[in-house]
N, CA, C and O atoms as a Tripos MOL2 file, in Angstrom:
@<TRIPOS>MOLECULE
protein
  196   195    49     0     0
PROTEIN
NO_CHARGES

@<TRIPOS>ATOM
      1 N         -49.2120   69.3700   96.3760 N.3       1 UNK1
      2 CA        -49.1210   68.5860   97.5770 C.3       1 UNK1
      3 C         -47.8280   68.8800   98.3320 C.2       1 UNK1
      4 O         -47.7910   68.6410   99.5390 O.2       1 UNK1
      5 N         -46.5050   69.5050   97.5510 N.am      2 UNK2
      6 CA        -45.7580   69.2660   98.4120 C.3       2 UNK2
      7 C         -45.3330   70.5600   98.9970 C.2       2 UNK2
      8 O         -44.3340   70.7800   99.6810 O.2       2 UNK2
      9 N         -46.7120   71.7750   98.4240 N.am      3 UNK3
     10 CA        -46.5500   72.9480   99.0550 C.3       3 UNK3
     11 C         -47.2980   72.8520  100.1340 C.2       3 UNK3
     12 O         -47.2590   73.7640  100.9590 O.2       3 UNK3
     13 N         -47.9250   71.9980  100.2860 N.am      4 UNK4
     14 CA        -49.1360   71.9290  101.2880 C.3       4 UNK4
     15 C         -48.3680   71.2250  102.6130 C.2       4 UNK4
     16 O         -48.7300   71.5270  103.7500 O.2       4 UNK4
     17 N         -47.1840   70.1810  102.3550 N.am      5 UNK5
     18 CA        -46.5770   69.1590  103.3000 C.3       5 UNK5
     19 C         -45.1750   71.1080  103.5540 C.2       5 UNK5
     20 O         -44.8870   71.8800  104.4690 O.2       5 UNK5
     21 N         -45.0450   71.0420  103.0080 N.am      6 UNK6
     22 CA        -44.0560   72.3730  103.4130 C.3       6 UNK6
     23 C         -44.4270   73.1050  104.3320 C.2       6 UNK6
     24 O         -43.7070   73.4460  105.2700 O.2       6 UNK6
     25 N         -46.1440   73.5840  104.0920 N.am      7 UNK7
     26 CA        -46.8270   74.2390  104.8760 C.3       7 UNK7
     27 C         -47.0120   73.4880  106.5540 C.2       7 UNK7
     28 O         -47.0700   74.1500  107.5900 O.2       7 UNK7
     29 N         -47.0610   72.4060  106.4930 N.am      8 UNK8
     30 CA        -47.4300   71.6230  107.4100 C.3       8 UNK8
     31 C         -49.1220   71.4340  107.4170 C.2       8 UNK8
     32 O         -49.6920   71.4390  108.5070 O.2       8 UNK8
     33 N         -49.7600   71.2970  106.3920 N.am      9 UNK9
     34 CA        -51.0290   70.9480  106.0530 C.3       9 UNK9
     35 C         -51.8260   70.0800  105.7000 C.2       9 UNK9
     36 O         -53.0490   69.9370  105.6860 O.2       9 UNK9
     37 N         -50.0950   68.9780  105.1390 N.am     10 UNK10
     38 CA        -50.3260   67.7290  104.5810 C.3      10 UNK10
     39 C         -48.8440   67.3730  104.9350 C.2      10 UNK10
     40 O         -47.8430   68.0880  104.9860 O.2      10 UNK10
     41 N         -49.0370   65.9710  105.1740 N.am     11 UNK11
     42 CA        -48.4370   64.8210  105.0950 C.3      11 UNK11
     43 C         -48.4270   63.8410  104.0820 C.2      11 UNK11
     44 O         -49.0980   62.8740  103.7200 O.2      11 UNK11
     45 N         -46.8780   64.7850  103.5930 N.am     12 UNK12
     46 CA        -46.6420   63.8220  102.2070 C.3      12 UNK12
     47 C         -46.1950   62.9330  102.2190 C.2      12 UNK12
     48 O         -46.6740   62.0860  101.4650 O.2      12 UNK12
     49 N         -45.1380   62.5920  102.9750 N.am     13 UNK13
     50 CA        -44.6550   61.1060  102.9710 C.3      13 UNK13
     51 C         -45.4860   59.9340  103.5910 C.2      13 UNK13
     52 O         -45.5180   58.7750  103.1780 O.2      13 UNK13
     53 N         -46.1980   60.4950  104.7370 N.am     14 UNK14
     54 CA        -47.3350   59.4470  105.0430 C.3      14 UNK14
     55 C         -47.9500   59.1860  103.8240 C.2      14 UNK14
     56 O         -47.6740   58.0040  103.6190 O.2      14 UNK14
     57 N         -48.4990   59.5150  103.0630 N.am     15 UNK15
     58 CA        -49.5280   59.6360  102.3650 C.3      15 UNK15
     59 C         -49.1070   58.5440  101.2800 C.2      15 UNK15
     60 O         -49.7010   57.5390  100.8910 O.2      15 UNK15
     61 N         -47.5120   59.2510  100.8230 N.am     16 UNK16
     62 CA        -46.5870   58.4470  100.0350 C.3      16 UNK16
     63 C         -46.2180   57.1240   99.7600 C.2      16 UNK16
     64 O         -45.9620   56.4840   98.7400 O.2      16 UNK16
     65 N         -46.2920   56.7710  101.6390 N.am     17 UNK17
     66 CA        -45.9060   54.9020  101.8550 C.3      17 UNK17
     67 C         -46.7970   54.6810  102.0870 C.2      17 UNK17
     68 O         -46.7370   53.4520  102.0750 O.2      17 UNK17
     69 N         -48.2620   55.0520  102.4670 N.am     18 UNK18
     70 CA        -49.5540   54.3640  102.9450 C.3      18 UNK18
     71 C         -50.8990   54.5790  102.2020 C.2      18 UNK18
     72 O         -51.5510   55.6220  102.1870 O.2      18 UNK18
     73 N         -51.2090   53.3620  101.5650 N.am     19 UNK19
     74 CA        -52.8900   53.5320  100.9620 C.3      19 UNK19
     75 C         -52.9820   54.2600  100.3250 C.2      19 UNK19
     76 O         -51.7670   54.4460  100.3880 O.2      19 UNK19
     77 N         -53.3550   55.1340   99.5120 N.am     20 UNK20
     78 CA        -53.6650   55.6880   98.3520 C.3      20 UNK20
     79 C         -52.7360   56.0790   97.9110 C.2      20 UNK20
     80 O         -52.6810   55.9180   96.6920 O.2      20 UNK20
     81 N         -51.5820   56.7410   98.5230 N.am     21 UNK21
     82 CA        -50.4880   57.3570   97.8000 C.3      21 UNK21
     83 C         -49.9130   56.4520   97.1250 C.2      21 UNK21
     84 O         -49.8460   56.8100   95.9490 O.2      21 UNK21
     85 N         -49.3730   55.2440   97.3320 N.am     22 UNK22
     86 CA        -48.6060   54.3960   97.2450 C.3      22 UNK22
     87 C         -49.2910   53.5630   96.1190 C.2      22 UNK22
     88 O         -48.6620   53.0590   95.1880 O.2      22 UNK22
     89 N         -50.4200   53.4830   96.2620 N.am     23 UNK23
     90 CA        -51.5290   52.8380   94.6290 C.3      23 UNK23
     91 C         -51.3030   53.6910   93.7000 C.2      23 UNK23
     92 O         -51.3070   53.2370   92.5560 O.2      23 UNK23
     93 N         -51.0400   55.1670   93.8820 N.am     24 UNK24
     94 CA        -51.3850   55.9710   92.8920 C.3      24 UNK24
     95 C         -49.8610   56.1380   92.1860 C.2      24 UNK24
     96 O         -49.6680   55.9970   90.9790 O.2      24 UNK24
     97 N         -48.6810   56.5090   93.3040 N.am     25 UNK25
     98 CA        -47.7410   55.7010   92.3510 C.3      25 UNK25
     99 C         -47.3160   54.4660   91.4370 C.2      25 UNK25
    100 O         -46.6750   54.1920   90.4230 O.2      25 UNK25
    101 N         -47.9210   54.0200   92.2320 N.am     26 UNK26
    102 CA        -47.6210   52.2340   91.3980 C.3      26 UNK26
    103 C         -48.4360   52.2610   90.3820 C.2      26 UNK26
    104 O         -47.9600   51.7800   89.3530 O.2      26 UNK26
    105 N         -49.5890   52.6900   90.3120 N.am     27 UNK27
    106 CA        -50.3090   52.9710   88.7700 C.3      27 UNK27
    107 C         -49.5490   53.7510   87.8600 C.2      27 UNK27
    108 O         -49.1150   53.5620   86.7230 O.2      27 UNK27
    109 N         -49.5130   54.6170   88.6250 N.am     28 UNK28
    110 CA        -48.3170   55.7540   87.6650 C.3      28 UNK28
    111 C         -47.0490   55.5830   87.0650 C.2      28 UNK28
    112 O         -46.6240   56.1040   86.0340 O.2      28 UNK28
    113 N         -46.4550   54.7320   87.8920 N.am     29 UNK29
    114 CA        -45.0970   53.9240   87.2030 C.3      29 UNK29
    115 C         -45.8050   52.6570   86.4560 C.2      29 UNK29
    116 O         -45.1500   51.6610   86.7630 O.2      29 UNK29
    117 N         -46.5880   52.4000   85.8320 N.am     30 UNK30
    118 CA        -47.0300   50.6070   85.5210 C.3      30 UNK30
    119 C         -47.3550   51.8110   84.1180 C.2      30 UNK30
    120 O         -46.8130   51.4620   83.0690 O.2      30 UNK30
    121 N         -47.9910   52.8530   84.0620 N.am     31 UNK31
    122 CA        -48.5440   53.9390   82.4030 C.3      31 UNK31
    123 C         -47.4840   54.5550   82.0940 C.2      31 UNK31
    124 O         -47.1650   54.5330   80.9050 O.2      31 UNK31
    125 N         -46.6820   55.2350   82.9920 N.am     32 UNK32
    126 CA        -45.2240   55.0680   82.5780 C.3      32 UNK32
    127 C         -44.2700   54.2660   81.7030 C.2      32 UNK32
    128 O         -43.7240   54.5820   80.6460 O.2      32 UNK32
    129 N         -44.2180   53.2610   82.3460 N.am     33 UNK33
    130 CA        -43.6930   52.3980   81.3420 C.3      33 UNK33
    131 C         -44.3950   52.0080   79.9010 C.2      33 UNK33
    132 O         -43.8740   51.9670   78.7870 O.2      33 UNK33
    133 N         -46.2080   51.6440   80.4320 N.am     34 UNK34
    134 CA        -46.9430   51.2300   79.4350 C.3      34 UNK34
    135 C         -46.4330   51.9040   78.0030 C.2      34 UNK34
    136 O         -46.3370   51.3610   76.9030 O.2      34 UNK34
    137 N         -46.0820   53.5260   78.4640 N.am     35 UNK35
    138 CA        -45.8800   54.3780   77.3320 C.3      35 UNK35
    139 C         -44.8800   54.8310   76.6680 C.2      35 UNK35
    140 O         -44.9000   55.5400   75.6630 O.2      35 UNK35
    141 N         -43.5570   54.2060   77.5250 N.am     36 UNK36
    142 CA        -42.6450   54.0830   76.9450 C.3      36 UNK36
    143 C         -42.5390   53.1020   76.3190 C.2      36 UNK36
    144 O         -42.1470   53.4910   75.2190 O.2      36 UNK36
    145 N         -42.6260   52.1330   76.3000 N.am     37 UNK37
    146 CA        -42.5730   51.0880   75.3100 C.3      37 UNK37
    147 C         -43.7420   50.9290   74.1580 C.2      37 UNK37
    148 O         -43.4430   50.4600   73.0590 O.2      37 UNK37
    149 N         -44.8330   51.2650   74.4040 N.am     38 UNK38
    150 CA        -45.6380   51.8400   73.5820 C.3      38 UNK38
    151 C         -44.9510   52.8160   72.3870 C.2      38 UNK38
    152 O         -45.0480   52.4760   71.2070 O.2      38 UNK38
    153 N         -44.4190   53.7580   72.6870 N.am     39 UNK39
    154 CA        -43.5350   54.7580   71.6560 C.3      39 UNK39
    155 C         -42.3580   54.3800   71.2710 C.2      39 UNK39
    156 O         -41.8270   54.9130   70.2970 O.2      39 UNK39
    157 N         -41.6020   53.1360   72.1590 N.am     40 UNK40
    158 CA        -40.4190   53.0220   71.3150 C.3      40 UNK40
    159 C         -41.0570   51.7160   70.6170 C.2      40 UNK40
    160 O         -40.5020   51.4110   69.5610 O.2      40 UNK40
    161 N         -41.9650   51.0140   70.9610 N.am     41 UNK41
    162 CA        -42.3260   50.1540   69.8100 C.3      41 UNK41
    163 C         -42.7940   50.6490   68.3450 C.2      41 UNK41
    164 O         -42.5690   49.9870   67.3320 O.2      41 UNK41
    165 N         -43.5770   52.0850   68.3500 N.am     42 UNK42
    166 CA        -43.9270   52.5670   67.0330 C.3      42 UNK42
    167 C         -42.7790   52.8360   66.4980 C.2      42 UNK42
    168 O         -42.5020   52.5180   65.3420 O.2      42 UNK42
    169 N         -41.7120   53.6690   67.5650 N.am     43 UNK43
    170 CA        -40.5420   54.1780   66.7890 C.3      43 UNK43
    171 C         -39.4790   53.2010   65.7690 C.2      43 UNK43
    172 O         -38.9560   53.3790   64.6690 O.2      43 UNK43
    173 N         -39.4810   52.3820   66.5170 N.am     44 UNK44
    174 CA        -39.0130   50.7730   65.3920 C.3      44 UNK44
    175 C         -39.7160   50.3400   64.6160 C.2      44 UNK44
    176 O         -39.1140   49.8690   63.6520 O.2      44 UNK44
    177 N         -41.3040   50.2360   64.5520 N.am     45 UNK45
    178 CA        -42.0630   50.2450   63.3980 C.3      45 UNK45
    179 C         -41.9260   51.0430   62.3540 C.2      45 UNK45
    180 O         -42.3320   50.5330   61.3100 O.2      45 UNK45
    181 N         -41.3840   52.4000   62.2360 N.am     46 UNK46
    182 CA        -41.2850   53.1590   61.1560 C.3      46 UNK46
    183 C         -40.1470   53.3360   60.7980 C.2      46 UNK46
    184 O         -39.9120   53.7820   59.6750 O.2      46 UNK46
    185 N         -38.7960   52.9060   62.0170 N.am     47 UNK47
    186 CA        -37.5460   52.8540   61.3180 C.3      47 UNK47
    187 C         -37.6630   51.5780   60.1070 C.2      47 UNK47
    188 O         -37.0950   51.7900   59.0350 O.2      47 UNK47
    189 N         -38.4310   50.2160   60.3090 N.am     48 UNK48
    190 CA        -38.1700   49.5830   59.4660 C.3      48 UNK48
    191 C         -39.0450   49.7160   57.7790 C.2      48 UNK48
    192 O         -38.8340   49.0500   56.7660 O.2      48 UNK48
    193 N         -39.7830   50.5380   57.9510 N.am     49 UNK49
    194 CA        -40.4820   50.6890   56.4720 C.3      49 UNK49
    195 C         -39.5320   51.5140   56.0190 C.2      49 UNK49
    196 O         -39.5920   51.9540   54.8710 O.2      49 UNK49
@<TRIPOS>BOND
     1     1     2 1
     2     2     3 1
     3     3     4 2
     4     3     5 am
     5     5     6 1
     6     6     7 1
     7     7     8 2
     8     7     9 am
     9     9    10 1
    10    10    11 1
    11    11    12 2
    12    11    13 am
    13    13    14 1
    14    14    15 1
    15    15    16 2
    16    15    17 am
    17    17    18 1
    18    18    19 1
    19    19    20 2
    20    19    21 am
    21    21    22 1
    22    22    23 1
    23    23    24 2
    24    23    25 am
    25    25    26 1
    26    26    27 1
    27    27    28 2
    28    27    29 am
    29    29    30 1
    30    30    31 1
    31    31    32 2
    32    31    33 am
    33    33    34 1
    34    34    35 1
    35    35    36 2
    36    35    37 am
    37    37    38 1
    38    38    39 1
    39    39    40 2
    40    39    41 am
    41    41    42 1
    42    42    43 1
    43    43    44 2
    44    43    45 am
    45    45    46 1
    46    46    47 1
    47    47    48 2
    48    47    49 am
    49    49    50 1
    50    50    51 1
    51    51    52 2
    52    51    53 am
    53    53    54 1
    54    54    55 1
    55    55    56 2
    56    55    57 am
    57    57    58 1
    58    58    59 1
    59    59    60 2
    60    59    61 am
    61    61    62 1
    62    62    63 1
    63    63    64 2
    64    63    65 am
    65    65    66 1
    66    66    67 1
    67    67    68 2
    68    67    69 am
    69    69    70 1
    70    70    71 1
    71    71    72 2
    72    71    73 am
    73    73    74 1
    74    74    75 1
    75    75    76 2
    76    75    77 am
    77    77    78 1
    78    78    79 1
    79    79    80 2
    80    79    81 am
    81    81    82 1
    82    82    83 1
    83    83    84 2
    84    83    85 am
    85    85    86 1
    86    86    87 1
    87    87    88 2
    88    87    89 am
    89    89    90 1
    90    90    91 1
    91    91    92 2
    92    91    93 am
    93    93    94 1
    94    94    95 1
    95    95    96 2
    96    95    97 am
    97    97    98 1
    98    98    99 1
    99    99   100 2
   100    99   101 am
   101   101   102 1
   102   102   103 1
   103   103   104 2
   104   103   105 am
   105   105   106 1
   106   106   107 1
   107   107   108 2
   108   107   109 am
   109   109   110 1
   110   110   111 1
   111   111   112 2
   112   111   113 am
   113   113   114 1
   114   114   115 1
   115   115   116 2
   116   115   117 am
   117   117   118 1
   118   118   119 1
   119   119   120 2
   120   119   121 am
   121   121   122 1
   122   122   123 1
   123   123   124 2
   124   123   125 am
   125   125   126 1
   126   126   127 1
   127   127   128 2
   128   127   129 am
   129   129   130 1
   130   130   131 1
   131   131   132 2
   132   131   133 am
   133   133   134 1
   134   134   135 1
   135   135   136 2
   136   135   137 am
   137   137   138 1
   138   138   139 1
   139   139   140 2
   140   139   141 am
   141   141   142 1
   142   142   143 1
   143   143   144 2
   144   143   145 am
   145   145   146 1
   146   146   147 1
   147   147   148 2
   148   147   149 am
   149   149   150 1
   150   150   151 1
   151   151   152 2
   152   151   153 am
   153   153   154 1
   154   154   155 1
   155   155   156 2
   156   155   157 am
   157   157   158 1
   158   158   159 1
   159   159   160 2
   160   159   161 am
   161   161   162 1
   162   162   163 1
   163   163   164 2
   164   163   165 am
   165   165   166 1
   166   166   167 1
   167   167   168 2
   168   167   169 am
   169   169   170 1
   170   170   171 1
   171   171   172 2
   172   171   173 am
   173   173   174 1
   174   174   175 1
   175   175   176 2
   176   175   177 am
   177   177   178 1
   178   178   179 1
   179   179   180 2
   180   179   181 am
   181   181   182 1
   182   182   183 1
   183   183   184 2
   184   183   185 am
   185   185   186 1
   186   186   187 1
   187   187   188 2
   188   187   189 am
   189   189   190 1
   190   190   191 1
   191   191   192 2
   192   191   193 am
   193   193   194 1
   194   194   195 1
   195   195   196 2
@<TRIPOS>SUBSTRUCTURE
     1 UNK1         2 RESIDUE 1 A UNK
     2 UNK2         6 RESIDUE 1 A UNK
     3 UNK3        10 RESIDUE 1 A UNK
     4 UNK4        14 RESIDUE 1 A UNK
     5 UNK5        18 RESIDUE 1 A UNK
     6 UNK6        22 RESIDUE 1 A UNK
     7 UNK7        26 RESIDUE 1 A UNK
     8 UNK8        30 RESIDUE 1 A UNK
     9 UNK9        34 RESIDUE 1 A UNK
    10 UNK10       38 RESIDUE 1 A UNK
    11 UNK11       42 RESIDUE 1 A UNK
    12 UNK12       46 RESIDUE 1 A UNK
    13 UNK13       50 RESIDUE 1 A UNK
    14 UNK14       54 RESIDUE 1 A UNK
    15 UNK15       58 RESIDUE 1 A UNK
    16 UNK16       62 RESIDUE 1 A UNK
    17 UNK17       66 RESIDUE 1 A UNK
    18 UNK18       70 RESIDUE 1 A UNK
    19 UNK19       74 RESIDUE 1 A UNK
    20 UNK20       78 RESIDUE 1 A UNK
    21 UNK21       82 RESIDUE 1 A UNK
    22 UNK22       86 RESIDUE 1 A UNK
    23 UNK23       90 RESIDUE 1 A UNK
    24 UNK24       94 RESIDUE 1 A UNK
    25 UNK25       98 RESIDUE 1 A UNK
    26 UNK26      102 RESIDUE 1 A UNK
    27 UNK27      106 RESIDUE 1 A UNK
    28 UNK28      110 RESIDUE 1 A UNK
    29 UNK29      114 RESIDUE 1 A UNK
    30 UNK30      118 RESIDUE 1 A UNK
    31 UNK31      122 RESIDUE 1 A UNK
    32 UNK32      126 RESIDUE 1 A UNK
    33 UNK33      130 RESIDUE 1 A UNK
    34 UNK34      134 RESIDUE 1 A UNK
    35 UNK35      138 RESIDUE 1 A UNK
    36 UNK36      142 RESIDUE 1 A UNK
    37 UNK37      146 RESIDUE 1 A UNK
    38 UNK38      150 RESIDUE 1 A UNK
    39 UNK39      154 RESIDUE 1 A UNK
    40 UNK40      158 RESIDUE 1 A UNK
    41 UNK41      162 RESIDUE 1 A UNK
    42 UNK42      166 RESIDUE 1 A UNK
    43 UNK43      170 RESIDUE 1 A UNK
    44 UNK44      174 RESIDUE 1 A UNK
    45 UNK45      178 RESIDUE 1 A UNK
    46 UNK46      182 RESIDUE 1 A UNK
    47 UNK47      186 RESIDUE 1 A UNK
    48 UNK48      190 RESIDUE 1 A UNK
    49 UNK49      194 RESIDUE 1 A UNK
């Protein structure tokens, strides 16, 4: 995408702050996290056995 906004083919930052872009980050940061804490929770599960 952001060879395409380079190109002038796409509009990345529109895309970025408005309607889909902006869902698809916010999903993406919400599994992000999901999965970091997901892995540091196992990782403390096996430090304590």
């Amino acid at each position: 995408m952001l060879l395409l906004n380079a190109w002038g083919l796409f509009d990345f930052w529109h895309w970025l702050h408005y309607g889909a872009g902006e869902k698809m980050v916010d999903i993406l940061i919400r599994i992000a996290l999901i999965l970091f804490f997901l892995r540091r929770g196992m990782d403390d599960s096996r430090q304590s056995d």
